[in-house]
Amino acid sequence: MDASRIYSVGDARRRAARAVPRALFDYIDGGADDEVTLQQNERAFQEVTFRPRMAGATGDPQVSTTLLGTPLSLPVLLAPCGLVRFMHPDGAPGIARAAAAAGTVSVLSTVAGSSLEEFATSSPGPKWFQLYSPGGPEQTEGLVGRAQRAGYDGLVVTLDTPALGHRERDVRHGVTQPFRFTPASASRLAAQVALRPRWVTGMVRAAVRARSGAAEPTDTSAGAAASPTARLVAMGASPFSWDDVTAIRHQWTGPLAVKGVLCADDARRAVEAGCDAVIVSNHGGRQLDGAPATLRVLPEIVDALGGTAAVVLDSGVRRGSDVVKAVAAGADAVMIGRPYLYGLATCGEAGVRRVLEILRIEMVRTLSLMGCPSVSALDRSWIELPSAI
Ligand SMILES: Cc1cc2nc3c(=O)[nH]c(=O)nc-3n(C[C@H](O)[C@H](O)[C@H](O)COP(=O)(O)O)c2cc1C
């Protein structure tokens, strides 16, 4: 499909639903339990209004910035996401190339299904590695060492997965662990796959390429018998303590971020543990249903940190105007998960590029209409936060 025919993130979502089997789309799109946090994430952005200023700035507003010493052509990073190689044969390397072309950072998930060394060399752009450690401290040390040697520019430790969230859509499709394939659920899945022949062809071609050694999709495993993906899925958890974060800080010499912070106290603990950034995230509403929308807790965290660490927000960003709202509320940058996955599922690397292009165009237009010259000029005077936020 021609990626230029994607007009918005919502449009990419609709197209993704038609491109991949239903169970895979629901894995991308779904959230935990009643999906209340999933919905609240987007609603929080909709409730913020702008305070535009007329007849001020002229020319195209600047959207470039710098995060932890890395120049970004827009303040939007690609969040770590698992199992991306099943969404399109371009997989994680395609995501890295799209990020590099757009001038931003992509973050490889431990469970992306792609080797961390392969990902590190798949594009010239900056890359971070996201750490899960279902295998315990030894595996953590192994993965951190490999990320260091592979030259990653940043490390993200995900804290909000002491247990896996209950994703009811996945359960309904029979694709959560332990796999309970009944004849009925297996035939339902087979029927979904049969409806997406183009996806099947792409996956088969990728598998053949991998077998012939052209682009072997190995896991990020530190060489242990079971890969992190398999272990995470089997055990359903990657618990880290603050002591673990401190130990990782001693080993990892580059920028360090923790992901999943939702209150000021945890943000302060992250700084005490030596983190350079906190990622305000509820995992896109996929973990604790009932967790607050990230935009609602962002001001409290920004104020508590007072510039002692960078603040990145994710969960619910769907428009360039949402990026502007988050930066105005105090974030240094945002990450997106589903928006680029919808692009990937629709048409691979080109779809990811298109989603980033759309967000950039929307950001520039929003800042223009607000009369704001650049993202660096944004502060809370540009937005109206509802009293509940
Ligand atoms: C399909 C999918 C897989 C994900 N896998 C991971 C992961 O492996 N590690 C992680 O830290 N976060 C993971 N996340 C969460 C994202 O990094 C990010 O926090 C979230 O998607 C942001 O919300 P958004 O999708 O509304 O943009 C995943 C999200 C999705 C949608």
GROMACS .gro file of C-alpha atoms and ligand atoms in nm:
model
  420
    1MET     CA    1   0.000   0.000   0.000
    2ASP     CA    2   0.111   0.356  -0.073
    3ALA     CA    3   0.191   0.507   0.268
    4SER     CA    4   0.103   0.858   0.149
    5ARG     CA    5  -0.260   0.746   0.156
    6ILE     CA    6  -0.246   0.733   0.537
    7TYR     CA    7  -0.388   1.067   0.656
    8SER     CA    8  -0.380   1.041   1.035
    9VAL     CA    9  -0.297   0.800   1.316
   10GLY     CA   10  -0.667   0.711   1.334
   11ASP     CA   11  -0.655   0.632   0.964
   12ALA     CA   12  -0.345   0.413   1.013
   13ARG     CA   13  -0.533   0.229   1.287
   14ARG     CA   14  -0.827   0.154   1.058
   15ARG     CA   15  -0.593   0.032   0.784
   16ALA     CA   16  -0.392  -0.184   1.028
   17ALA     CA   17  -0.713  -0.357   1.132
   18ARG     CA   18  -0.757  -0.464   0.769
   19ALA     CA   19  -0.390  -0.563   0.716
   20VAL     CA   20  -0.318  -0.818   0.989
   21PRO     CA   21  -0.516  -1.103   1.149
   22ARG     CA   22  -0.769  -0.985   1.407
   23ALA     CA   23  -0.582  -1.145   1.701
   24LEU     CA   24  -0.265  -0.957   1.607
   25PHE     CA   25  -0.449  -0.628   1.565
   26ASP     CA   26  -0.610  -0.678   1.906
   27TYR     CA   27  -0.269  -0.753   2.059
   28ILE     CA   28  -0.152  -0.412   1.932
   29ASP     CA   29  -0.470  -0.218   1.998
   30GLY     CA   30  -0.597  -0.366   2.323
   31GLY     CA   31  -0.548  -0.274   2.686
   32ALA     CA   32  -0.589  -0.432   3.027
   33ASP     CA   33  -0.921  -0.541   3.178
   34ASP     CA   34  -1.196  -0.288   3.096
   35GLU     CA   35  -0.951  -0.065   2.902
   36VAL     CA   36  -1.042   0.232   3.122
   37THR     CA   37  -0.684   0.360   3.144
   38LEU     CA   38  -0.644   0.306   2.769
   39GLN     CA   39  -0.942   0.535   2.705
   40GLN     CA   40  -0.845   0.785   2.976
   41ASN     CA   41  -0.501   0.832   2.819
   42GLU     CA   42  -0.654   0.975   2.502
   43ARG     CA   43  -0.935   1.160   2.683
   44ALA     CA   44  -0.685   1.349   2.900
   45PHE     CA   45  -0.531   1.500   2.586
   46GLN     CA   46  -0.872   1.592   2.449
   47GLU     CA   47  -0.958   1.780   2.770
   48VAL     CA   48  -0.659   2.015   2.744
   49THR     CA   49  -0.726   2.330   2.541
   50PHE     CA   50  -0.481   2.579   2.390
   51ARG     CA   51  -0.435   2.948   2.472
   52PRO     CA   52  -0.332   3.075   2.126
   53ARG     CA   53  -0.171   3.417   2.073
   54MET     CA   54  -0.257   3.604   1.756
   55ALA     CA   55  -0.046   3.801   1.509
   56GLY     CA   56   0.282   3.711   1.678
   57ALA     CA   57   0.516   3.452   1.530
   58THR     CA   58   0.583   3.431   1.158
   59GLY     CA   59   0.746   3.154   0.954
   60ASP     CA   60   0.752   2.781   1.018
   61PRO     CA   61   0.776   2.693   1.389
   62GLN     CA   62   1.077   2.485   1.495
   63VAL     CA   63   1.006   2.139   1.632
   64SER     CA   64   1.362   2.016   1.683
   65THR     CA   65   1.501   1.965   2.032
   66THR     CA   66   1.776   1.787   2.226
   67LEU     CA   67   1.717   1.503   2.469
   68LEU     CA   68   1.998   1.378   2.695
   69GLY     CA   69   2.253   1.521   2.454
   70THR     CA   70   2.092   1.364   2.145
   71PRO     CA   71   1.955   1.606   1.884
   72LEU     CA   72   1.602   1.512   1.773
   73SER     CA   73   1.434   1.660   1.468
   74LEU     CA   74   1.105   1.629   1.657
   75PRO     CA   75   1.034   1.545   2.022
   76VAL     CA   76   0.877   1.208   1.943
   77LEU     CA   77   1.058   0.880   2.013
   78LEU     CA   78   0.946   0.532   1.912
   79ALA     CA   79   0.858   0.337   2.227
   80PRO     CA   80   0.980  -0.019   2.284
   81CYS     CA   81   0.722  -0.273   2.167
   82GLY     CA   82   0.725  -0.650   2.175
   83LEU     CA   83   0.675  -0.899   1.889
   84VAL     CA   84   0.708  -0.638   1.615
   85ARG     CA   85   0.846  -0.885   1.365
   86PHE     CA   86   0.504  -1.049   1.344
   87MET     CA   87   0.341  -0.719   1.251
   88HIS     CA   88   0.537  -0.679   0.927
   89PRO     CA   89   0.848  -0.846   0.779
   90ASP     CA   90   1.033  -0.510   0.810
   91GLY     CA   91   1.018  -0.564   1.189
   92ALA     CA   92   1.252  -0.387   1.430
   93PRO     CA   93   1.519  -0.299   1.169
   94GLY     CA   94   1.250  -0.128   0.959
   95ILE     CA   95   1.142   0.070   1.265
   96ALA     CA   96   1.503   0.175   1.329
   97ARG     CA   97   1.544   0.290   0.968
   98ALA     CA   98   1.221   0.490   0.981
   99ALA     CA   99   1.329   0.659   1.305
  100ALA     CA  100   1.671   0.743   1.163
  101ALA     CA  101   1.514   0.890   0.848
  102ALA     CA  102   1.288   1.108   1.064
  103GLY     CA  103   1.578   1.215   1.288
  104THR     CA  104   1.466   1.053   1.609
  105VAL     CA  105   1.537   0.766   1.849
  106SER     CA  106   1.392   0.416   1.835
  107VAL     CA  107   1.391   0.200   2.145
  108LEU     CA  108   1.431  -0.177   2.099
  109SER     CA  109   1.227  -0.394   2.335
  110THR     CA  110   1.396  -0.695   2.493
  111VAL     CA  111   1.107  -0.894   2.346
  112ALA     CA  112   1.087  -0.731   2.001
  113GLY     CA  113   1.198  -1.062   1.851
  114SER     CA  114   1.509  -0.911   1.692
  115SER     CA  115   1.871  -0.948   1.798
  116LEU     CA  116   2.000  -0.643   1.983
  117GLU     CA  117   2.323  -0.655   1.780
  118GLU     CA  118   2.131  -0.670   1.450
  119PHE     CA  119   1.912  -0.377   1.555
  120ALA     CA  120   2.216  -0.173   1.663
  121THR     CA  121   2.359  -0.187   1.310
  122SER     CA  122   2.033  -0.160   1.117
  123SER     CA  123   2.036   0.220   1.084
  124PRO     CA  124   2.272   0.511   1.140
  125GLY     CA  125   2.034   0.680   1.388
  126PRO     CA  126   2.043   0.688   1.769
  127LYS     CA  127   1.906   0.381   1.943
  128TRP     CA  128   1.812   0.290   2.298
  129PHE     CA  129   1.762  -0.055   2.443
  130GLN     CA  130   1.470  -0.139   2.675
  131LEU     CA  131   1.539  -0.392   2.943
  132TYR     CA  132   1.316  -0.665   3.080
  133SER     CA  133   1.474  -0.930   3.288
  134PRO     CA  134   1.257  -1.232   3.343
  135GLY     CA  135   1.579  -1.431   3.396
  136GLY     CA  136   1.702  -1.237   3.703
  137PRO     CA  137   2.022  -1.040   3.782
  138GLU     CA  138   2.258  -1.260   3.581
  139GLN     CA  139   2.055  -1.214   3.266
  140THR     CA  140   2.022  -0.841   3.338
  141GLU     CA  141   2.398  -0.806   3.359
  142GLY     CA  142   2.442  -1.002   3.037
  143LEU     CA  143   2.191  -0.792   2.843
  144VAL     CA  144   2.325  -0.461   2.977
  145GLY     CA  145   2.679  -0.567   2.881
  146ARG     CA  146   2.568  -0.659   2.531
  147ALA     CA  147   2.379  -0.330   2.489
  148GLN     CA  148   2.690  -0.143   2.603
  149ARG     CA  149   2.917  -0.330   2.362
  150ALA     CA  150   2.670  -0.288   2.074
  151GLY     CA  151   2.691   0.089   2.121
  152TYR     CA  152   2.337   0.178   2.230
  153ASP     CA  153   2.290   0.546   2.315
  154GLY     CA  154   2.053   0.491   2.606
  155LEU     CA  155   1.903   0.225   2.833
  156VAL     CA  156   1.540   0.208   2.948
  157VAL     CA  157   1.444  -0.007   3.246
  158THR     CA  158   1.073  -0.091   3.244
  159LEU     CA  159   0.937  -0.099   3.599
  160ASP     CA  160   0.564  -0.146   3.546
  161THR     CA  161   0.571  -0.517   3.466
  162PRO     CA  162   0.599  -0.700   3.802
  163ALA     CA  163   0.318  -0.912   3.656
  164LEU     CA  164   0.164  -0.910   3.309
  165GLY     CA  165  -0.155  -0.708   3.268
  166HIS     CA  166  -0.471  -0.902   3.192
  167ARG     CA  167  -0.542  -0.830   2.826
  168GLU     CA  168  -0.888  -0.965   2.777
  169ARG     CA  169  -0.888  -0.938   2.399
  170ASP     CA  170  -0.582  -1.167   2.387
  171VAL     CA  171  -0.748  -1.411   2.625
  172ARG     CA  172  -1.056  -1.419   2.406
  173HIS     CA  173  -0.842  -1.508   2.104
  174GLY     CA  174  -0.671  -1.781   2.309
  175VAL     CA  175  -0.326  -1.624   2.262
  176THR     CA  176  -0.212  -1.568   2.621
  177GLN     CA  177   0.013  -1.800   2.819
  178PRO     CA  178  -0.024  -2.071   2.904
  179PHE     CA  179  -0.156  -2.134   2.553
  180ARG     CA  180  -0.488  -2.305   2.578
  181PHE     CA  181  -0.559  -2.388   2.217
  182THR     CA  182  -0.887  -2.565   2.191
  183PRO     CA  183  -0.998  -2.696   1.853
  184ALA     CA  184  -1.246  -2.406   1.847
  185SER     CA  185  -0.991  -2.129   1.920
  186ALA     CA  186  -0.735  -2.282   1.678
  187SER     CA  187  -0.987  -2.291   1.395
  188ARG     CA  188  -1.096  -1.931   1.474
  189LEU     CA  189  -0.732  -1.818   1.448
  190ALA     CA  190  -0.680  -2.016   1.127
  191ALA     CA  191  -0.986  -1.846   0.979
  192GLN     CA  192  -0.850  -1.499   1.075
  193VAL     CA  193  -0.514  -1.579   0.915
  194ALA     CA  194  -0.680  -1.708   0.598
  195LEU     CA  195  -0.847  -1.368   0.559
  196ARG     CA  196  -0.507  -1.193   0.540
  197PRO     CA  197  -0.317  -1.369   0.256
  198ARG     CA  198  -0.082  -1.073   0.199
  199TRP     CA  199   0.029  -1.083   0.563
  200VAL     CA  200   0.082  -1.461   0.538
  201THR     CA  201   0.295  -1.421   0.224
  202GLY     CA  202   0.510  -1.154   0.394
  203MET     CA  203   0.565  -1.372   0.699
  204VAL     CA  204   0.651  -1.679   0.489
  205ARG     CA  205   0.901  -1.480   0.277
  206ALA     CA  206   1.063  -1.339   0.594
  207ALA     CA  207   1.091  -1.688   0.740
  208VAL     CA  208   1.255  -1.819   0.421
  209ARG     CA  209   1.500  -1.525   0.418
  210ALA     CA  210   1.585  -1.590   0.781
  211ARG     CA  211   1.648  -1.957   0.714
  212SER     CA  212   1.880  -1.872   0.425
  213GLY     CA  213   2.077  -1.653   0.665
  214ALA     CA  214   2.006  -1.315   0.501
  215ALA     CA  215   1.855  -1.158   0.810
  216GLU     CA  216   1.838  -1.407   1.088
  217PRO     CA  217   1.584  -1.296   1.347
  218THR     CA  218   1.745  -1.408   1.668
  219ASP     CA  219   1.635  -1.304   2.013
  220THR     CA  220   1.799  -1.067   2.258
  221SER     CA  221   1.884  -1.363   2.479
  222ALA     CA  222   2.218  -1.344   2.656
  223GLY     CA  223   2.276  -1.698   2.539
  224ALA     CA  224   2.056  -1.860   2.799
  225ALA     CA  225   1.863  -2.168   2.699
  226ALA     CA  226   1.529  -1.988   2.700
  227SER     CA  227   1.508  -1.648   2.530
  228PRO     CA  228   1.378  -1.341   2.720
  229THR     CA  229   1.068  -1.344   2.499
  230ALA     CA  230   0.991  -1.704   2.585
  231ARG     CA  231   1.065  -1.653   2.953
  232LEU     CA  232   0.866  -1.332   2.981
  233VAL     CA  233   0.572  -1.494   2.815
  234ALA     CA  234   0.609  -1.806   3.029
  235MET     CA  235   0.663  -1.627   3.360
  236GLY     CA  236   0.456  -1.321   3.279
  237ALA     CA  237   0.674  -1.087   3.482
  238SER     CA  238   0.993  -0.883   3.489
  239PRO     CA  239   1.020  -0.747   3.844
  240PHE     CA  240   1.289  -0.487   3.918
  241SER     CA  241   1.361  -0.327   4.256
  242TRP     CA  242   1.517   0.017   4.309
  243ASP     CA  243   1.832  -0.169   4.421
  244ASP     CA  244   1.836  -0.338   4.078
  245VAL     CA  245   1.812   0.005   3.915
  246THR     CA  246   2.107   0.125   4.123
  247ALA     CA  247   2.307  -0.185   4.023
  248ILE     CA  248   2.225  -0.125   3.656
  249ARG     CA  249   2.335   0.238   3.701
  250HIS     CA  250   2.676   0.114   3.821
  251GLN     CA  251   2.717  -0.107   3.515
  252TRP     CA  252   2.566   0.112   3.239
  253THR     CA  253   2.772   0.417   3.155
  254GLY     CA  254   2.531   0.595   2.917
  255PRO     CA  255   2.201   0.777   2.972
  256LEU     CA  256   1.963   0.572   3.189
  257ALA     CA  257   1.583   0.604   3.206
  258VAL     CA  258   1.316   0.421   3.403
  259LYS     CA  259   0.980   0.364   3.236
  260GLY     CA  260   0.647   0.342   3.413
  261VAL     CA  261   0.676   0.628   3.662
  262LEU     CA  262   0.335   0.766   3.765
  263CYS     CA  263   0.399   0.967   4.082
  264ALA     CA  264   0.641   1.228   4.216
  265ASP     CA  265   0.785   0.995   4.484
  266ASP     CA  266   0.896   0.737   4.226
  267ALA     CA  267   1.038   1.011   4.006
  268ARG     CA  268   1.251   1.132   4.300
  269ARG     CA  269   1.363   0.775   4.374
  270ALA     CA  270   1.468   0.736   4.012
  271VAL     CA  271   1.692   1.041   4.040
  272GLU     CA  272   1.834   0.909   4.370
  273ALA     CA  273   1.913   0.583   4.190
  274GLY     CA  274   2.111   0.780   3.933
  275CYS     CA  275   1.865   0.793   3.643
  276ASP     CA  276   1.900   1.066   3.384
  277ALA     CA  277   1.538   1.048   3.270
  278VAL     CA  278   1.200   0.926   3.384
  279ILE     CA  279   0.941   0.800   3.140
  280VAL     CA  280   0.592   0.883   3.262
  281SER     CA  281   0.401   0.585   3.127
  282ASN     CA  282   0.119   0.346   3.211
  283HIS     CA  283   0.234   0.110   2.933
  284GLY     CA  284  -0.039   0.244   2.705
  285GLY     CA  285  -0.308   0.115   2.945
  286ARG     CA  286  -0.186  -0.243   2.904
  287GLN     CA  287  -0.081  -0.312   3.262
  288LEU     CA  288  -0.274  -0.172   3.565
  289ASP     CA  289  -0.623  -0.075   3.456
  290GLY     CA  290  -0.721   0.219   3.674
  291ALA     CA  291  -0.372   0.370   3.660
  292PRO     CA  292  -0.399   0.744   3.594
  293ALA     CA  293  -0.374   0.895   3.248
  294THR     CA  294  -0.013   1.002   3.211
  295LEU     CA  295  -0.095   1.361   3.115
  296ARG     CA  296  -0.279   1.401   3.447
  297VAL     CA  297   0.028   1.312   3.657
  298LEU     CA  298   0.287   1.479   3.434
  299PRO     CA  299   0.278   1.828   3.598
  300GLU     CA  300   0.326   1.680   3.948
  301ILE     CA  301   0.630   1.483   3.828
  302VAL     CA  302   0.783   1.770   3.632
  303ASP     CA  303   0.745   1.999   3.934
  304ALA     CA  304   0.892   1.743   4.174
  305LEU     CA  305   1.199   1.691   3.957
  306GLY     CA  306   1.260   2.060   3.893
  307GLY     CA  307   1.493   1.987   3.598
  308THR     CA  308   1.709   1.728   3.780
  309ALA     CA  309   1.616   1.467   3.516
  310ALA     CA  310   1.461   1.469   3.171
  311VAL     CA  311   1.092   1.380   3.154
  312VAL     CA  312   0.946   1.179   2.867
  313LEU     CA  313   0.575   1.097   2.850
  314ASP     CA  314   0.397   0.819   2.665
  315SER     CA  315   0.049   0.661   2.650
  316GLY     CA  316  -0.228   0.819   2.446
  317VAL     CA  317  -0.040   1.046   2.204
  318ARG     CA  318  -0.234   1.032   1.876
  319ARG     CA  319  -0.188   1.378   1.719
  320GLY     CA  320   0.086   1.633   1.676
  321SER     CA  321  -0.131   1.860   1.891
  322ASP     CA  322  -0.102   1.601   2.172
  323VAL     CA  323   0.278   1.628   2.151
  324VAL     CA  324   0.246   2.007   2.181
  325LYS     CA  325   0.019   1.970   2.486
  326ALA     CA  326   0.258   1.729   2.659
  327VAL     CA  327   0.560   1.954   2.597
  328ALA     CA  328   0.364   2.259   2.714
  329ALA     CA  329   0.274   2.068   3.032
  330GLY     CA  330   0.645   2.008   3.096
  331ALA     CA  331   0.759   1.696   2.906
  332ASP     CA  332   1.092   1.717   2.724
  333ALA     CA  333   0.964   1.470   2.465
  334VAL     CA  334   0.702   1.199   2.414
  335MET     CA  335   0.715   0.840   2.299
  336ILE     CA  336   0.455   0.673   2.079
  337GLY     CA  337   0.371   0.303   2.074
  338ARG     CA  338   0.052   0.209   1.890
  339PRO     CA  339   0.062   0.498   1.641
  340TYR     CA  340   0.377   0.368   1.474
  341LEU     CA  341   0.272   0.004   1.515
  342TYR     CA  342  -0.044   0.084   1.317
  343GLY     CA  343   0.182   0.228   1.045
  344LEU     CA  344   0.411  -0.076   1.060
  345ALA     CA  345   0.123  -0.323   1.038
  346THR     CA  346  -0.024  -0.130   0.744
  347CYS     CA  347   0.286  -0.103   0.526
  348GLY     CA  348   0.607  -0.165   0.717
  349GLU     CA  349   0.891   0.087   0.738
  350ALA     CA  350   0.710   0.325   0.500
  351GLY     CA  351   0.410   0.326   0.733
  352VAL     CA  352   0.625   0.412   1.036
  353ARG     CA  353   0.788   0.695   0.839
  354ARG     CA  354   0.447   0.824   0.735
  355VAL     CA  355   0.315   0.830   1.092
  356LEU     CA  356   0.620   1.030   1.204
  357GLU     CA  357   0.573   1.265   0.908
  358ILE     CA  358   0.207   1.316   0.997
  359LEU     CA  359   0.293   1.397   1.359
  360ARG     CA  360   0.557   1.646   1.244
  361ILE     CA  361   0.317   1.820   1.003
  362GLU     CA  362   0.048   1.833   1.273
  363MET     CA  363   0.293   1.975   1.528
  364VAL     CA  364   0.411   2.249   1.293
  365ARG     CA  365   0.054   2.341   1.200
  366THR     CA  366  -0.059   2.345   1.565
  367LEU     CA  367   0.229   2.570   1.673
  368SER     CA  368   0.161   2.800   1.376
  369LEU     CA  369  -0.204   2.832   1.465
  370MET     CA  370  -0.113   2.896   1.830
  371GLY     CA  371   0.130   3.173   1.732
  372CYS     CA  372   0.414   2.985   1.902
  373PRO     CA  373   0.758   3.003   1.734
  374SER     CA  374   0.902   2.670   1.857
  375VAL     CA  375   0.860   2.374   2.088
  376SER     CA  376   1.128   2.525   2.311
  377ALA     CA  377   0.901   2.829   2.367
  378LEU     CA  378   0.619   2.612   2.505
  379ASP     CA  379   0.524   2.629   2.870
  380ARG     CA  380   0.202   2.597   3.069
  381SER     CA  381   0.091   2.947   2.971
  382TRP     CA  382   0.003   2.803   2.628
  383ILE     CA  383  -0.254   2.552   2.757
  384GLU     CA  384  -0.553   2.531   2.986
  385LEU     CA  385  -0.531   2.226   3.210
  386PRO     CA  386  -0.875   2.117   3.337
  387SER     CA  387  -0.889   2.144   3.715
  388ALA     CA  388  -0.888   1.764   3.754
  389ILE     CA  389  -0.557   1.744   3.565
  390LIG     C1  390   0.191  -0.410   2.116
  390LIG     C2  391   0.267  -0.341   2.225
  390LIG     C3  392   0.379  -0.403   2.280
  390LIG     C4  393   0.451  -0.340   2.383
  390LIG     N1  394   0.564  -0.400   2.431
  390LIG     C5  395   0.639  -0.334   2.523
  390LIG     C6  396   0.764  -0.387   2.564
  390LIG     O1  397   0.809  -0.491   2.518
  390LIG     N2  398   0.834  -0.316   2.658
  390LIG     C7  399   0.789  -0.198   2.712
  390LIG     O2  400   0.856  -0.139   2.797
  390LIG     N3  401   0.671  -0.146   2.671
  390LIG     C8  402   0.597  -0.208   2.577
  390LIG     N4  403   0.480  -0.152   2.533
  390LIG     C9  404   0.439  -0.020   2.584
  390LIG    C10  405   0.500   0.091   2.497
  390LIG     O3  406   0.638   0.098   2.513
  390LIG    C11  407   0.441   0.228   2.534
  390LIG     O4  408   0.457   0.250   2.671
  390LIG    C12  409   0.294   0.242   2.499
  390LIG     O5  410   0.264   0.177   2.378
  390LIG    C13  411   0.257   0.388   2.488
  390LIG     O6  412   0.122   0.405   2.468
  390LIG     P1  413   0.054   0.427   2.324
  390LIG     O7  414   0.050   0.293   2.260
  390LIG     O8  415  -0.081   0.480   2.360
  390LIG     O9  416   0.139   0.526   2.249
  390LIG    C14  417   0.408  -0.214   2.431
  390LIG    C15  418   0.296  -0.152   2.374
  390LIG    C16  419   0.227  -0.214   2.272
  390LIG    C17  420   0.107  -0.144   2.212
   0.00000   0.00000   0.00000
